[in-house]
């Protein structure tokens, strides 16, 4: 089975860039950018609950690395459960490897051994690695103490869920980047009348973008009510 990769910058989602991330801890974006472009060789353990932007950051770092002329690889671990060893084979030849979603393989002894072996190979080859997970190494339920110890040596960056103001800022920023005309009242209406999980809000905004283009209308509260009554996407 091939390694899931995003080898070209044009394959990275255009909205997932370090500069577009909202709500990072102070200094974190500069630190991640320095690592992505090779100015720092810190290894990062990016921790946060679902919807806090871990995948955004992992993809953004790979995009920044590639723009700097480096060789990154992004691996969503949930897609390689049970075959992590094959997925990571040869990646010590890259310069930055983002391993997204340790939670998916925690507890699988063979996958954990494969991660431990890759961790050591990457250290020896001077490859920079980014891990993401919803919990700390000690809370993941890892069965391999040596892997838990190695992960604990990484620099930990903790992402917190955004409050309502932060979610509104994300919607404004995403709309601005897309050239999407949306009223401020419409953003407030979305936050108070729809699900507040950020990933769902972004999916809904993307759908509204297509609907507004088709209707050639600005996104206003009346427009929202109309299109949502007619049928909203599942997310």
CSV table of C-alpha atoms in Angstrom, one decimal:
chain,number,residue,atom,x,y,z
A,1,UNK,CA,0.0,0.0,0.0
A,2,UNK,CA,1.3,3.5,-0.9
A,3,UNK,CA,2.0,6.1,1.7
A,4,UNK,CA,-0.7,8.8,1.9
A,5,UNK,CA,1.0,12.0,0.9
A,6,UNK,CA,0.4,15.4,-0.4
A,7,UNK,CA,3.5,15.9,-2.5
A,8,UNK,CA,2.6,19.2,-4.2
A,9,UNK,CA,1.8,22.5,-2.6
A,10,UNK,CA,-1.3,22.9,-4.9
A,11,UNK,CA,-2.8,19.8,-3.2
A,12,UNK,CA,-2.8,21.5,0.2
A,13,UNK,CA,-6.2,23.0,1.1
A,14,UNK,CA,-5.9,26.7,0.3
A,15,UNK,CA,-7.4,27.8,3.6
A,16,UNK,CA,-5.0,25.7,5.7
A,17,UNK,CA,-2.0,28.0,6.1
A,18,UNK,CA,-0.1,29.0,9.3
A,19,UNK,CA,-1.0,32.7,8.7
A,20,UNK,CA,-4.7,31.9,8.5
A,21,UNK,CA,-4.8,30.0,11.9
A,22,UNK,CA,-6.7,31.8,14.6
A,23,UNK,CA,-6.3,31.1,18.3
A,24,UNK,CA,-2.8,29.6,18.6
A,25,UNK,CA,-0.9,30.0,21.8
A,26,UNK,CA,1.4,33.0,22.0
A,27,UNK,CA,4.5,32.4,19.9
A,28,UNK,CA,3.3,29.1,18.6
A,29,UNK,CA,2.9,30.1,14.9
A,30,UNK,CA,6.4,31.6,14.7
A,31,UNK,CA,7.8,28.5,16.3
A,32,UNK,CA,5.9,26.2,13.9
A,33,UNK,CA,7.0,28.3,10.9
A,34,UNK,CA,10.6,28.2,12.0
A,35,UNK,CA,10.4,24.4,12.2
A,36,UNK,CA,8.7,24.1,8.9
A,37,UNK,CA,11.3,26.1,7.0
A,38,UNK,CA,14.3,24.4,8.8
A,39,UNK,CA,15.3,27.3,11.0
A,40,UNK,CA,14.5,25.1,14.1
A,41,UNK,CA,14.9,21.4,14.6
A,42,UNK,CA,12.5,21.1,17.5
A,43,UNK,CA,10.1,18.1,17.3
A,44,UNK,CA,6.5,19.1,18.2
A,45,UNK,CA,3.7,17.3,20.0
A,46,UNK,CA,0.6,19.2,19.0
A,47,UNK,CA,-2.2,18.4,21.4
A,48,UNK,CA,-5.9,19.5,21.4
A,49,UNK,CA,-9.4,18.3,21.4
A,50,UNK,CA,-11.2,17.5,18.2
A,51,UNK,CA,-11.9,20.6,16.2
A,52,UNK,CA,-9.0,22.7,17.6
A,53,UNK,CA,-7.1,22.8,14.4
A,54,UNK,CA,-4.4,20.1,14.7
A,55,UNK,CA,-4.9,18.9,11.1
A,56,UNK,CA,-4.9,22.5,9.9
A,57,UNK,CA,-1.5,23.1,11.5
A,58,UNK,CA,0.0,19.8,10.2
A,59,UNK,CA,-1.0,20.6,6.7
A,60,UNK,CA,0.1,24.2,7.0
A,61,UNK,CA,3.5,23.2,8.2
A,62,UNK,CA,3.9,20.9,5.2
A,63,UNK,CA,2.8,23.6,2.9
A,64,UNK,CA,5.3,26.1,4.5
A,65,UNK,CA,8.1,23.6,4.3
A,66,UNK,CA,7.5,22.9,0.6
A,67,UNK,CA,7.3,26.6,-0.2
A,68,UNK,CA,10.7,26.9,1.4
A,69,UNK,CA,12.1,24.2,-0.9
A,70,UNK,CA,12.0,21.4,1.6
A,71,UNK,CA,10.6,17.9,1.4
A,72,UNK,CA,7.6,17.3,3.7
A,73,UNK,CA,5.2,14.4,4.0
A,74,UNK,CA,1.8,14.4,5.7
A,75,UNK,CA,0.5,11.1,7.0
A,76,UNK,CA,-3.1,10.8,8.5
A,77,UNK,CA,-2.6,7.9,10.8
A,78,UNK,CA,-6.3,7.0,10.9
A,79,UNK,CA,-6.0,5.9,7.3
A,80,UNK,CA,-3.0,3.5,7.9
A,81,UNK,CA,-4.1,1.7,11.1
A,82,UNK,CA,-2.6,-1.8,11.1
A,83,UNK,CA,0.0,-0.9,8.4
A,84,UNK,CA,1.9,2.0,9.9
A,85,UNK,CA,5.3,0.3,9.3
A,86,UNK,CA,4.6,0.2,5.5
A,87,UNK,CA,3.3,3.7,5.5
A,88,UNK,CA,6.4,5.1,7.2
A,89,UNK,CA,8.9,3.1,5.2
A,90,UNK,CA,11.5,5.4,3.7
A,91,UNK,CA,10.2,8.6,5.2
A,92,UNK,CA,13.5,9.2,7.0
A,93,UNK,CA,14.6,10.5,3.6
A,94,UNK,CA,12.2,13.4,3.9
A,95,UNK,CA,12.9,16.6,5.8
A,96,UNK,CA,9.6,17.1,7.7
A,97,UNK,CA,7.1,14.4,8.5
A,98,UNK,CA,3.7,15.3,10.0
A,99,UNK,CA,2.0,12.3,11.7
A,100,UNK,CA,-1.5,13.4,12.3
A,101,UNK,CA,-3.8,11.6,14.8
A,102,UNK,CA,-1.8,9.3,17.1
A,103,UNK,CA,-5.1,8.5,18.9
A,104,UNK,CA,-6.0,6.2,15.9
A,105,UNK,CA,-3.1,3.8,16.5
A,106,UNK,CA,-2.7,4.0,20.3
A,107,UNK,CA,-3.1,0.6,21.8
A,108,UNK,CA,-2.1,-1.2,18.6
A,109,UNK,CA,1.2,-2.8,19.6
A,110,UNK,CA,2.5,-3.4,16.1
A,111,UNK,CA,1.7,0.1,15.0
A,112,UNK,CA,3.3,1.5,18.1
A,113,UNK,CA,6.5,-0.5,17.5
A,114,UNK,CA,6.5,0.8,13.9
A,115,UNK,CA,6.2,4.4,15.2
A,116,UNK,CA,8.9,3.9,17.8
A,117,UNK,CA,11.3,2.5,15.2
A,118,UNK,CA,10.5,5.4,12.8
A,119,UNK,CA,11.0,7.9,15.6
A,120,UNK,CA,14.5,6.5,16.2
A,121,UNK,CA,15.3,6.4,12.4
A,122,UNK,CA,14.1,10.0,12.0
A,123,UNK,CA,16.3,11.2,14.9
A,124,UNK,CA,19.3,9.5,13.4
A,125,UNK,CA,18.6,11.0,10.0
A,126,UNK,CA,18.0,14.5,11.4
A,127,UNK,CA,14.4,14.5,10.1
A,128,UNK,CA,11.9,16.8,11.9
A,129,UNK,CA,8.7,15.2,13.1
A,130,UNK,CA,5.4,16.7,14.1
A,131,UNK,CA,2.9,14.5,16.0
A,132,UNK,CA,-0.7,15.4,16.7
A,133,UNK,CA,-3.1,13.9,19.2
A,134,UNK,CA,-6.1,14.7,21.3
A,135,UNK,CA,-4.4,13.7,24.5
A,136,UNK,CA,-1.0,13.9,26.1
A,137,UNK,CA,1.4,10.9,25.7
A,138,UNK,CA,0.6,9.7,29.2
A,139,UNK,CA,-3.2,9.7,28.5
A,140,UNK,CA,-3.2,8.2,25.0
A,141,UNK,CA,-3.4,4.6,26.2
A,142,UNK,CA,-0.1,3.6,24.6
A,143,UNK,CA,1.1,0.0,25.3
A,144,UNK,CA,4.7,0.8,24.6
A,145,UNK,CA,6.4,2.6,27.4
A,146,UNK,CA,9.4,3.5,25.2
A,147,UNK,CA,7.2,5.2,22.7
A,148,UNK,CA,5.4,7.2,25.4
A,149,UNK,CA,8.8,8.3,26.7
A,150,UNK,CA,10.0,9.4,23.3
A,151,UNK,CA,6.8,11.4,22.6
A,152,UNK,CA,7.2,13.1,26.0
A,153,UNK,CA,10.5,14.5,24.9
A,154,UNK,CA,8.9,16.5,22.1
A,155,UNK,CA,8.0,20.2,22.6
A,156,UNK,CA,4.3,20.2,23.5
A,157,UNK,CA,1.9,22.8,22.0
A,158,UNK,CA,-1.6,22.8,23.4
A,159,UNK,CA,-4.5,24.0,21.3
A,160,UNK,CA,-7.6,25.2,23.1
A,161,UNK,CA,-11.2,25.2,21.6
A,162,UNK,CA,-12.2,28.6,20.3
A,163,UNK,CA,-14.9,30.6,22.1
A,164,UNK,CA,-17.7,32.3,20.1
A,165,UNK,CA,-15.6,35.3,19.3
A,166,UNK,CA,-12.9,33.1,18.0
A,167,UNK,CA,-15.2,31.0,15.8
A,168,UNK,CA,-16.7,34.2,14.4
A,169,UNK,CA,-13.2,35.4,13.5
A,170,UNK,CA,-12.4,32.1,11.7
A,171,UNK,CA,-15.6,32.5,9.6
A,172,UNK,CA,-14.7,36.1,8.8
A,173,UNK,CA,-11.2,35.2,7.8
A,174,UNK,CA,-12.3,32.3,5.7
A,175,UNK,CA,-14.9,34.3,3.9
A,176,UNK,CA,-12.4,37.1,3.3
A,177,UNK,CA,-9.9,34.7,1.7
A,178,UNK,CA,-12.6,33.3,-0.5
A,179,UNK,CA,-13.9,36.7,-1.6
A,180,UNK,CA,-17.3,35.7,0.0
A,181,UNK,CA,-19.7,38.5,0.8
A,182,UNK,CA,-21.3,37.7,4.1
A,183,UNK,CA,-23.0,40.1,6.5
A,184,UNK,CA,-21.8,40.4,10.1
A,185,UNK,CA,-25.4,39.7,11.2
A,186,UNK,CA,-25.3,36.5,9.1
A,187,UNK,CA,-22.2,35.3,11.0
A,188,UNK,CA,-23.9,36.0,14.3
A,189,UNK,CA,-27.0,34.2,13.1
A,190,UNK,CA,-25.0,31.1,12.1
A,191,UNK,CA,-23.3,30.9,15.5
A,192,UNK,CA,-26.6,31.1,17.4
A,193,UNK,CA,-28.8,28.9,15.1
A,194,UNK,CA,-26.5,26.1,13.9
A,195,UNK,CA,-24.1,23.6,15.4
A,196,UNK,CA,-21.1,25.3,17.0
A,197,UNK,CA,-18.4,22.7,16.2
A,198,UNK,CA,-15.9,24.6,14.1
A,199,UNK,CA,-15.4,21.9,11.5
A,200,UNK,CA,-19.1,21.8,10.9
A,201,UNK,CA,-19.4,25.6,10.7
A,202,UNK,CA,-16.6,25.7,8.1
A,203,UNK,CA,-18.2,22.9,6.0
A,204,UNK,CA,-21.5,24.9,6.2
A,205,UNK,CA,-19.8,28.1,5.1
A,206,UNK,CA,-18.3,26.3,2.1
A,207,UNK,CA,-21.7,25.1,1.1
A,208,UNK,CA,-23.2,28.6,1.6
A,209,UNK,CA,-20.4,29.9,-0.7
A,210,UNK,CA,-21.6,27.6,-3.5
A,211,UNK,CA,-25.2,28.5,-2.9
A,212,UNK,CA,-24.6,32.2,-2.9
A,213,UNK,CA,-22.6,32.0,-6.1
A,214,UNK,CA,-25.4,30.0,-7.8
A,215,UNK,CA,-28.0,32.5,-6.6
A,216,UNK,CA,-25.8,35.5,-7.2
A,217,UNK,CA,-26.7,36.8,-3.8
A,218,UNK,CA,-24.9,38.1,-0.7
A,219,UNK,CA,-25.1,35.9,2.4
A,220,UNK,CA,-27.6,37.7,4.6
A,221,UNK,CA,-29.9,36.4,7.4
A,222,UNK,CA,-32.9,36.1,5.0
A,223,UNK,CA,-30.7,34.2,2.5
A,224,UNK,CA,-29.6,31.9,5.3
A,225,UNK,CA,-33.1,31.2,6.4
A,226,UNK,CA,-34.2,30.5,2.8
A,227,UNK,CA,-31.4,28.1,1.8
A,228,UNK,CA,-31.3,26.3,5.2
A,229,UNK,CA,-35.1,25.7,5.0
A,230,UNK,CA,-34.6,24.2,1.5
A,231,UNK,CA,-32.0,21.8,2.8
A,232,UNK,CA,-28.6,22.0,4.4
A,233,UNK,CA,-25.6,19.7,3.8
A,234,UNK,CA,-24.8,16.8,6.1
A,235,UNK,CA,-21.5,17.3,8.0
